[in-house]
Tab-separated table of C-alpha atoms in Angstrom:
chain	number	residue	atom	x	y	z
A	1	GLU	CA	-61.615	-100.371	-82.711
A	2	LYS	CA	-62.002	-97.895	-79.808
A	3	GLN	CA	-63.157	-95.160	-82.337
A	4	GLY	CA	-65.747	-97.639	-83.551
A	5	ASP	CA	-66.885	-98.346	-79.860
A	6	ARG	CA	-67.244	-94.650	-79.286
A	7	ALA	CA	-69.330	-94.057	-82.403
A	8	VAL	CA	-71.543	-97.034	-81.371
A	9	MET	CA	-71.839	-95.568	-77.784
A	10	LEU	CA	-72.905	-92.127	-79.152
A	11	ARG	CA	-75.392	-93.634	-81.620
A	12	SER	CA	-77.017	-95.569	-78.766
A	13	LEU	CA	-77.024	-92.474	-76.546
A	14	ARG	CA	-78.615	-90.459	-79.281
A	15	ILE	CA	-81.323	-92.981	-79.636
A	16	ALA	CA	-82.052	-93.001	-75.986
A	17	ALA	CA	-81.877	-89.137	-75.646
A	18	ARG	CA	-84.317	-88.682	-78.524
A	19	SER	CA	-86.798	-91.000	-76.842
A	20	GLY	CA	-86.831	-88.650	-73.981
A	21	LEU	CA	-84.695	-90.388	-71.493
A	22	VAL	CA	-83.276	-87.400	-69.386
A	23	SER	CA	-80.155	-89.212	-67.945
A	24	CYS	CA	-79.063	-90.026	-71.522
A	25	GLN	CA	-79.719	-86.478	-72.696
A	26	VAL	CA	-77.473	-85.199	-69.793
A	27	LYS	CA	-74.831	-87.839	-70.549
A	28	LEU	CA	-74.816	-87.158	-74.263
A	29	GLY	CA	-74.634	-83.456	-73.643
A	30	ASP	CA	-71.489	-83.929	-71.498
A	31	LYS	CA	-69.757	-86.028	-74.016
A	32	LEU	CA	-70.444	-83.823	-76.916
A	33	LEU	CA	-70.047	-80.538	-75.162
A	34	TYR	CA	-66.651	-81.425	-73.512
A	35	GLY	CA	-65.574	-84.450	-75.480
A	36	GLN	CA	-65.845	-86.302	-72.156
A	37	GLY	CA	-64.783	-89.884	-72.590
A	38	VAL	CA	-64.904	-89.851	-76.373
A	39	GLY	CA	-62.044	-87.391	-77.280
A	40	VAL	CA	-62.109	-84.113	-79.016
A	41	GLU	CA	-62.712	-85.690	-82.426
A	42	TYR	CA	-66.236	-86.529	-81.320
A	43	ALA	CA	-66.899	-83.257	-79.498
A	44	ASN	CA	-69.735	-81.131	-80.867
A	45	PRO	CA	-70.412	-78.254	-78.545
A	46	GLU	CA	-73.591	-77.114	-80.538
A	47	GLU	CA	-75.243	-80.450	-80.178
A	48	GLY	CA	-74.040	-80.902	-76.643
A	49	ALA	CA	-75.398	-77.625	-75.551
A	50	GLU	CA	-78.860	-78.452	-77.227
A	51	TRP	CA	-79.014	-81.771	-75.192
A	52	HIS	CA	-78.340	-79.985	-71.981
A	53	LEU	CA	-80.895	-77.453	-72.971
A	54	LYS	CA	-83.559	-80.234	-73.455
A	55	ALA	CA	-82.627	-81.654	-70.036
A	56	ALA	CA	-82.894	-78.191	-68.462
A	57	GLU	CA	-86.364	-77.844	-69.759
A	58	GLN	CA	-87.241	-80.937	-67.760
A	59	GLY	CA	-85.804	-79.451	-64.572
A	60	VAL	CA	-82.410	-80.953	-64.303
A	61	VAL	CA	-80.562	-78.301	-62.333
A	62	ARG	CA	-77.079	-79.171	-63.493
A	63	SER	CA	-78.287	-78.867	-67.126
A	64	GLN	CA	-79.907	-75.580	-66.304
A	65	LEU	CA	-76.537	-74.203	-65.091
A	66	ILE	CA	-74.648	-75.713	-67.957
A	67	ALA	CA	-77.121	-74.440	-70.578
A	68	ALA	CA	-77.201	-70.947	-68.981
A	69	ASP	CA	-73.365	-70.952	-68.979
A	70	CYS	CA	-73.337	-71.912	-72.684
A	71	TYR	CA	-75.684	-68.912	-73.479
A	72	LEU	CA	-73.498	-66.693	-71.165
A	73	GLN	CA	-70.117	-67.634	-72.661
A	74	GLY	CA	-71.371	-68.348	-76.246
A	75	VAL	CA	-70.266	-72.025	-76.155
A	76	GLY	CA	-72.391	-74.182	-78.467
A	77	LEU	CA	-75.203	-71.461	-78.278
A	78	GLU	CA	-75.212	-67.824	-79.321
A	79	LYS	CA	-74.815	-65.502	-76.329
A	80	ASP	CA	-78.256	-64.571	-75.009
A	81	PRO	CA	-78.657	-62.803	-71.604
A	82	ALA	CA	-82.391	-63.309	-71.724
A	83	GLU	CA	-81.905	-67.091	-71.846
A	84	VAL	CA	-79.462	-66.920	-69.083
A	85	ASP	CA	-81.904	-64.922	-66.975
A	86	ARG	CA	-84.600	-67.396	-67.826
A	87	LEU	CA	-82.714	-70.520	-66.934
A	88	LEU	CA	-81.128	-69.238	-63.852
A	89	GLY	CA	-84.466	-67.652	-62.778
A	90	ALA	CA	-86.058	-71.054	-63.051
A	91	LEU	CA	-83.845	-72.366	-60.157
A	92	ASN	CA	-85.475	-72.697	-56.716
A	93	TRP	CA	-83.591	-69.865	-55.068
A	94	GLU	CA	-85.231	-70.466	-51.722
A	95	LYS	CA	-83.618	-73.972	-51.537
A	96	LEU	CA	-80.753	-74.511	-53.907
A	97	PRO	CA	-79.450	-78.065	-54.104
A	98	GLU	CA	-76.586	-78.878	-51.779
A	99	THR	CA	-74.573	-80.218	-54.821
A	100	ILE	CA	-74.714	-77.011	-56.776
A	101	ASN	CA	-71.391	-75.157	-57.272
A	102	LYS	CA	-72.362	-71.889	-55.438
A	103	THR	CA	-69.014	-70.271	-56.361
A	104	GLN	CA	-69.547	-70.923	-60.115
A	105	LEU	CA	-73.151	-69.854	-59.872
A	106	GLY	CA	-72.185	-66.639	-58.013
A	107	VAL	CA	-69.710	-65.748	-60.911
A	108	MET	CA	-72.506	-66.429	-63.460
A	109	CYS	CA	-75.004	-64.165	-61.600
A	110	TYR	CA	-72.366	-61.447	-61.264
A	111	GLN	CA	-71.518	-61.648	-64.927
A	112	LEU	CA	-75.200	-61.416	-65.943
A	113	SER	CA	-75.538	-58.379	-63.727
A	114	GLN	CA	-72.648	-56.638	-65.612
A	115	ILE	CA	-74.439	-57.232	-68.895
A	116	TYR	CA	-77.570	-55.390	-67.571
A	117	MET	CA	-75.366	-52.684	-65.916
A	118	GLN	CA	-73.085	-51.948	-68.888
A	119	GLY	CA	-75.673	-52.556	-71.679
A	120	LYS	CA	-73.084	-54.517	-73.608
A	121	ILE	CA	-72.402	-58.202	-74.577
A	122	GLN	CA	-68.810	-58.961	-75.150
A	123	LEU	CA	-68.360	-60.959	-78.442
A	124	THR	CA	-64.634	-61.107	-78.652
A	125	LYS	CA	-61.809	-59.464	-76.813
A	126	SER	CA	-62.417	-56.192	-78.498
A	127	LYS	CA	-65.831	-56.534	-80.015
A	128	PHE	CA	-69.081	-55.837	-78.163
A	129	ARG	CA	-72.708	-55.686	-78.946
A	130	ASP	CA	-75.230	-53.342	-77.409
A	131	TYR	CA	-77.861	-54.815	-75.059
A	132	PRO	CA	-80.725	-53.076	-73.214
A	133	LYS	CA	-79.639	-51.768	-69.830
A	134	ASP	CA	-81.879	-52.859	-66.956
A	135	ASP	CA	-81.186	-51.526	-63.535
A	136	GLU	CA	-83.677	-53.605	-61.746
A	137	ARG	CA	-82.341	-56.765	-63.238
A	138	CYS	CA	-78.890	-55.765	-62.535
A	139	PHE	CA	-79.761	-55.272	-58.832
A	140	THR	CA	-81.578	-58.743	-58.764
A	141	TRP	CA	-78.660	-60.719	-60.091
A	142	THR	CA	-76.143	-58.624	-58.087
A	143	LYS	CA	-77.981	-59.481	-54.921
A	144	ARG	CA	-78.198	-63.113	-55.737
A	145	ALA	CA	-74.311	-63.269	-56.541
A	146	ALA	CA	-73.828	-61.473	-53.279
A	147	ALA	CA	-75.981	-63.913	-51.386
A	148	LEU	CA	-73.800	-66.761	-52.879
A	149	GLY	CA	-70.562	-65.162	-51.302
A	150	ASN	CA	-69.253	-63.355	-54.473
A	151	MET	CA	-67.340	-60.489	-52.750
A	152	THR	CA	-67.113	-58.500	-55.965
A	153	ALA	CA	-70.930	-58.640	-56.100
A	154	VAL	CA	-71.147	-57.644	-52.536
A	155	ALA	CA	-69.164	-54.478	-53.222
A	156	GLN	CA	-71.361	-53.689	-56.192
A	157	LEU	CA	-74.419	-54.331	-54.246
A	158	ALA	CA	-73.283	-51.632	-51.762
A	159	SER	CA	-72.760	-49.190	-54.567
A	160	LEU	CA	-76.217	-49.925	-56.003
A	161	TYR	CA	-77.839	-49.317	-52.496
A	162	ASP	CA	-75.633	-46.132	-52.090
A	163	GLN	CA	-76.941	-44.675	-55.477
A	164	GLY	CA	-80.472	-46.181	-55.417
A	165	ILE	CA	-79.853	-47.975	-58.709
A	166	GLY	CA	-82.537	-50.718	-59.261
A	167	CYS	CA	-83.586	-50.373	-55.766
A	168	GLU	CA	-84.556	-47.837	-53.122
A	169	GLU	CA	-81.600	-45.888	-51.761
A	170	SER	CA	-80.476	-47.247	-48.465
A	171	GLN	CA	-77.287	-45.925	-46.822
A	172	GLU	CA	-77.750	-48.580	-44.110
A	173	GLN	CA	-77.732	-51.450	-46.526
A	174	ALA	CA	-74.857	-49.715	-48.397
A	175	PHE	CA	-72.711	-49.764	-45.342
A	176	VAL	CA	-73.638	-53.251	-44.341
A	177	ASN	CA	-72.409	-54.557	-47.702
A	178	TRP	CA	-69.257	-52.319	-47.820
A	179	LYS	CA	-68.275	-53.713	-44.548
A	180	ARG	CA	-69.063	-57.304	-45.550
A	181	ALA	CA	-66.895	-56.867	-48.593
A	182	ALA	CA	-64.173	-55.217	-46.628
A	183	ILE	CA	-64.131	-58.087	-44.170
A	184	GLY	CA	-64.019	-60.366	-47.159
A	185	GLY	CA	-60.627	-58.727	-48.109
A	186	ASP	CA	-61.749	-56.056	-50.692
A	187	ALA	CA	-59.432	-52.990	-50.386
A	188	ARG	CA	-61.808	-50.539	-52.042
A	189	SER	CA	-64.599	-51.657	-49.719
A	190	ALA	CA	-62.443	-51.142	-46.708
A	191	LEU	CA	-61.947	-47.482	-47.937
A	192	GLN	CA	-65.662	-47.000	-48.359
A	193	THR	CA	-66.374	-48.522	-44.924
A	194	GLY	CA	-63.970	-45.900	-43.556
A	195	ILE	CA	-65.569	-43.126	-45.190
A	196	TYR	CA	-68.940	-44.171	-44.141
A	197	TYR	CA	-67.786	-44.421	-40.521
A	198	PHE	CA	-66.342	-40.903	-40.768
A	199	GLU	CA	-69.456	-39.379	-42.500
A	200	GLY	CA	-71.849	-41.263	-40.350
A	201	ARG	CA	-73.647	-42.630	-43.390
A	202	GLY	CA	-75.797	-45.601	-42.527
A	203	VAL	CA	-73.875	-46.000	-39.241
A	204	PRO	CA	-73.137	-43.810	-36.236
A	205	ARG	CA	-70.115	-41.662	-36.867
A	206	ASP	CA	-66.825	-43.114	-35.454
A	207	SER	CA	-63.704	-41.279	-36.608
A	208	MET	CA	-61.329	-43.887	-35.010
A	209	LYS	CA	-62.990	-46.800	-36.768
A	210	ALA	CA	-63.009	-44.722	-39.876
A	211	VAL	CA	-59.151	-44.275	-39.708
A	212	GLU	CA	-58.730	-47.978	-38.894
A	213	TRP	CA	-60.626	-49.176	-42.009
A	214	ILE	CA	-58.823	-46.631	-44.366
A	215	LYS	CA	-55.524	-47.883	-42.975
A	216	GLN	CA	-56.583	-51.372	-43.779
A	217	ALA	CA	-57.392	-50.328	-47.306
A	218	ALA	CA	-54.013	-48.739	-47.694
A	219	LYS	CA	-52.263	-51.988	-46.471
A	220	ARG	CA	-54.197	-53.815	-49.066
A	221	GLY	CA	-52.857	-51.609	-51.819
A	222	ASP	CA	-55.644	-49.129	-52.510
A	223	ALA	CA	-53.944	-45.926	-53.760
A	224	GLU	CA	-56.995	-43.752	-52.990
A	225	ALA	CA	-56.664	-44.781	-49.308
A	226	HIS	CA	-53.158	-43.511	-49.316
A	227	LEU	CA	-54.466	-40.189	-50.743
A	228	THR	CA	-56.990	-40.070	-47.951
A	229	LEU	CA	-54.513	-40.787	-45.313
A	230	GLY	CA	-52.298	-38.122	-46.730
A	231	GLU	CA	-55.143	-35.687	-46.182
A	232	TYR	CA	-55.777	-36.987	-42.697
A	233	HIS	CA	-52.136	-36.578	-41.629
A	234	HIS	CA	-52.069	-33.122	-43.362
A	235	ASP	CA	-54.943	-31.976	-41.151
A	236	MET	CA	-53.156	-33.240	-38.131
A	237	ASN	CA	-50.054	-31.178	-39.171
A	238	LEU	CA	-48.053	-34.571	-39.550
A	239	TYR	CA	-46.581	-33.375	-42.799
A	240	GLU	CA	-43.784	-36.131	-43.149
A	241	LYS	CA	-46.399	-38.819	-42.784
A	242	SER	CA	-48.703	-36.946	-45.108
A	243	LEU	CA	-46.091	-36.596	-47.783
A	244	GLU	CA	-45.238	-40.260	-47.484
A	245	GLU	CA	-48.829	-41.246	-48.110
A	246	PHE	CA	-49.387	-38.695	-50.870
A	247	ARG	CA	-46.237	-39.943	-52.671
A	248	ILE	CA	-47.527	-43.479	-52.702
A	249	ALA	CA	-50.811	-42.395	-54.220
A	250	ALA	CA	-48.897	-40.049	-56.648
A	251	GLU	CA	-46.775	-42.915	-58.019
A	252	ALA	CA	-49.967	-44.860	-58.538
A	253	GLY	CA	-51.115	-42.084	-60.925
A	254	TYR	CA	-53.607	-40.003	-58.806
A	255	ALA	CA	-53.288	-36.461	-60.089
A	256	GLN	CA	-54.441	-34.867	-56.857
A	257	ALA	CA	-51.684	-36.715	-54.985
A	258	GLN	CA	-49.118	-35.637	-57.592
A	259	TYR	CA	-50.133	-32.110	-57.122
A	260	ALA	CA	-49.955	-32.501	-53.509
A	261	VAL	CA	-46.448	-33.886	-53.512
A	262	GLY	CA	-45.401	-30.923	-55.676
A	263	TRP	CA	-47.127	-28.563	-53.229
A	264	TYR	CA	-45.128	-30.021	-50.259
A	265	TYR	CA	-41.799	-29.574	-52.082
A	266	PHE	CA	-42.848	-25.994	-53.137
A	267	TYR	CA	-43.541	-24.838	-49.512
A	268	GLY	CA	-40.936	-27.360	-47.800
A	269	LEU	CA	-43.474	-29.016	-45.727
A	270	GLY	CA	-42.221	-32.453	-44.428
A	271	VAL	CA	-39.273	-32.194	-46.770
A	272	ARG	CA	-36.565	-29.824	-47.824
A	273	ARG	CA	-37.888	-27.121	-50.078
A	274	ASP	CA	-37.057	-28.072	-53.651
A	275	PHE	CA	-38.613	-26.121	-56.507
A	276	SER	CA	-37.229	-28.404	-59.252
A	277	GLU	CA	-38.829	-31.421	-57.622
A	278	ALA	CA	-42.057	-29.419	-57.056
A	279	VAL	CA	-42.147	-28.630	-60.856
A	280	LYS	CA	-41.578	-32.222	-61.736
A	281	TRP	CA	-44.614	-33.322	-59.741
A	282	PHE	CA	-46.732	-30.287	-60.851
A	283	TYR	CA	-46.125	-31.353	-64.557
A	284	ARG	CA	-47.168	-34.967	-63.739
A	285	ALA	CA	-50.436	-33.630	-62.204
A	286	ALA	CA	-50.889	-31.150	-65.018
A	287	ASN	CA	-50.682	-33.818	-67.706
A	288	GLN	CA	-53.900	-35.224	-66.070
A	289	ASP	CA	-55.554	-31.721	-66.189
A	290	CYS	CA	-55.113	-30.828	-62.529
A	291	ALA	CA	-56.112	-27.215	-62.522
A	292	GLU	CA	-54.215	-26.404	-59.363
A	293	ALA	CA	-51.014	-27.790	-60.744
A	294	PHE	CA	-51.247	-25.381	-63.747
A	295	PHE	CA	-51.689	-22.519	-61.263
A	296	TYR	CA	-48.463	-23.422	-59.408
A	297	LEU	CA	-46.487	-24.294	-62.681
A	298	GLY	CA	-47.517	-20.661	-63.633
A	299	MET	CA	-46.136	-19.355	-60.284
A	300	CYS	CA	-42.878	-21.308	-60.844
A	301	THR	CA	-42.533	-20.150	-64.507
A	302	MET	CA	-43.210	-16.546	-63.589
A	303	GLU	CA	-40.623	-16.520	-60.906
A	304	GLY	CA	-37.997	-19.012	-62.464
A	305	LYS	CA	-38.274	-21.362	-59.679
A	306	GLY	CA	-37.301	-24.886	-60.812
A	307	LEU	CA	-37.297	-23.875	-64.413
A	308	ALA	CA	-36.574	-20.874	-66.725
A	309	ALA	CA	-38.679	-17.734	-66.129
A	310	ASP	CA	-41.183	-17.049	-68.844
A	311	PRO	CA	-43.887	-14.472	-67.909
A	312	GLU	CA	-45.926	-15.109	-71.026
A	313	GLU	CA	-46.005	-18.872	-70.618
A	314	ALA	CA	-46.699	-18.366	-66.852
A	315	LYS	CA	-49.873	-16.403	-67.762
A	316	ARG	CA	-50.917	-18.976	-70.234
A	317	LEU	CA	-50.501	-21.734	-67.637
A	318	MET	CA	-52.520	-19.959	-65.086
A	319	ILE	CA	-55.233	-18.960	-67.485
A	320	TYR	CA	-55.575	-22.692	-68.539
A	321	GLY	CA	-55.681	-23.621	-64.936
A	322	ARG	CA	-58.496	-21.192	-64.368
A	323	THR	CA	-60.345	-22.656	-67.449
A	324	LEU	CA	-60.193	-25.962	-65.828
A	325	ASN	CA	-61.373	-24.759	-62.427
A	326	PRO	CA	-63.197	-21.516	-62.412
A	327	ASN	CA	-62.826	-21.311	-58.622
A	328	LEU	CA	-59.134	-20.289	-59.285
A	329	ALA	CA	-60.112	-17.189	-61.081
A	330	LYS	CA	-59.801	-14.996	-57.818
A	331	ASP	CA	-56.314	-16.284	-57.200
A	332	VAL	CA	-55.079	-15.869	-60.758
A	333	GLU	CA	-56.370	-12.346	-60.804
A	334	ARG	CA	-54.681	-11.439	-57.567
A	335	TYR	CA	-51.450	-13.078	-58.457
A	336	LEU	CA	-51.134	-11.412	-61.805
A	337	THR	CA	-52.121	-7.973	-60.525
A	338	ASP	CA	-51.188	-7.733	-56.917
A	339	ALA	CA	-47.501	-7.827	-56.030
A	340	SER	CA	-48.055	-7.842	-52.216
A	341	PHE	CA	-50.283	-10.932	-52.631
A	342	ASN	CA	-47.443	-12.538	-54.784
A	343	GLU	CA	-44.879	-11.852	-52.029
A	344	ALA	CA	-47.110	-13.044	-49.240
A	345	ASN	CA	-47.500	-16.559	-50.823
A	346	GLN	CA	-43.859	-17.474	-50.879
A	347	ASP	CA	-43.821	-18.776	-47.433
A	348	ALA	CA	-47.566	-19.332	-46.567
A	349	ALA	CA	-50.302	-21.238	-48.538
A	350	ASN	CA	-53.160	-18.749	-48.457
A	351	LEU	CA	-54.370	-19.792	-51.794
A	352	SER	CA	-57.562	-21.770	-52.509
A	353	ALA	CA	-55.303	-24.036	-54.588
A	354	THR	CA	-54.170	-26.264	-51.740
A	355	PRO	CA	-54.029	-30.142	-51.585
A	356	GLN	CA	-57.111	-30.052	-49.322
A	357	LYS	CA	-59.739	-29.716	-52.057
A	358	ARG	CA	-60.968	-33.308	-51.747
A	359	LYS	CA	-60.741	-34.248	-48.106
A	360	PHE	CA	-62.808	-36.343	-45.956
A	361	PHE	CA	-61.191	-35.474	-42.593
A	362	GLN	CA	-61.459	-32.341	-40.429
A	363	PHE	CA	-59.887	-33.589	-37.247
A	364	GLY	CA	-57.926	-30.469	-36.539
A	365	LYS	CA	-57.189	-27.159	-38.042
A	366	SER	CA	-54.463	-27.240	-40.641
A	367	LYS	CA	-51.469	-24.888	-40.385
A	368	GLU	CA	-53.083	-22.788	-43.155
A	369	ALA	CA	-56.414	-22.579	-41.474
A	370	GLU	CA	-54.721	-21.381	-38.256
A	371	VAL	CA	-52.813	-18.706	-40.120
A	372	GLU	CA	-55.998	-17.594	-41.828
A	373	ALA	CA	-57.927	-17.526	-38.525
A	374	GLU	CA	-55.189	-15.373	-36.829
A	375	GLU	CA	-55.271	-12.938	-39.725
A	376	GLU	CA	-59.067	-12.729	-39.511
A	377	GLU	CA	-58.854	-12.070	-35.817
A	378	VAL	CA	-56.187	-9.259	-36.257
A	379	GLU	CA	-58.423	-7.667	-38.884
A	380	SER	CA	-61.443	-7.724	-36.614
A	381	GLU	CA	-59.512	-6.181	-33.869
A	382	GLN	CA	-58.157	-3.499	-36.185
A	383	ASP	CA	-61.808	-2.794	-37.199
A	384	LEU	CA	-62.670	-2.228	-33.526
């Protein structure tokens, strides 16, 4: 009997909806799209989506959102970003209704921005369809999502301003949005905020605030922040702290950090010298094509430190590292041909292949920089 009642109710709603009664179109759309109050046996997503689409064309905001989401998710309607853009674009963005779910709308805007950014529509978990990229539309929908409080969109907006994608480049706006997302709890944005403070991009330079924000990023689990703190402590000659930070980033898979940990073990900075441990970390970094790691593996293999000596393999490793990073050519040539240079580098890191390649901080001279400065001073005095 209940099933009969449901069928009669749906039939009556269809008659009213077809006559143009908007409230019935919305109600019928809900029942068919979600099986609301009628059970799954009466659910018909395709018809339900069409009724919401009809109501949307007559200005019903809730149906505009539902129809847009159907086009976005491919529920009852074929995925169509252009239709999502049209339906959401028809909203009164200057004065959105109080009843609107701003969180859900923010997610939809962000998802639409991703389609424009990536130029792809996800059809299934592993299947995609190409779609025209559009930087300006990506920026528009990212900005709208950010205005609705979507922190992922706020961080993306900062990146767009930073690179001038779909908008005029603005380091000031990039900083404002990085900091907003950082305050909202985003770890990567906290790191970027720190970098902007240090470099003075879009904000007056402030090294103390830079360190504070990067520490916040590290506390929130950002591995690159640990790498950056490792570089900072290294420049301050705080080697034990530096190694601790590098190790966290290394365990997270950062090749430069893995190389740095190996480098610390190789020279015994902040830890007892251990060539076997150094080789282990150099190998991990080399597996990610870290050129400097290949150079040091070559040194260890040439001298039998931490593994069996093999001069031919050592040369191969060094040459491969030079291929990955031509800047190592001078070091490779000097190491393979100059015995005095080889000997000098057993206790001092005078090579260009140091874990300072990618640093943001220059608060103080590193130990190596001081050694080099002293050598240059001695040479100049000898010239006199």
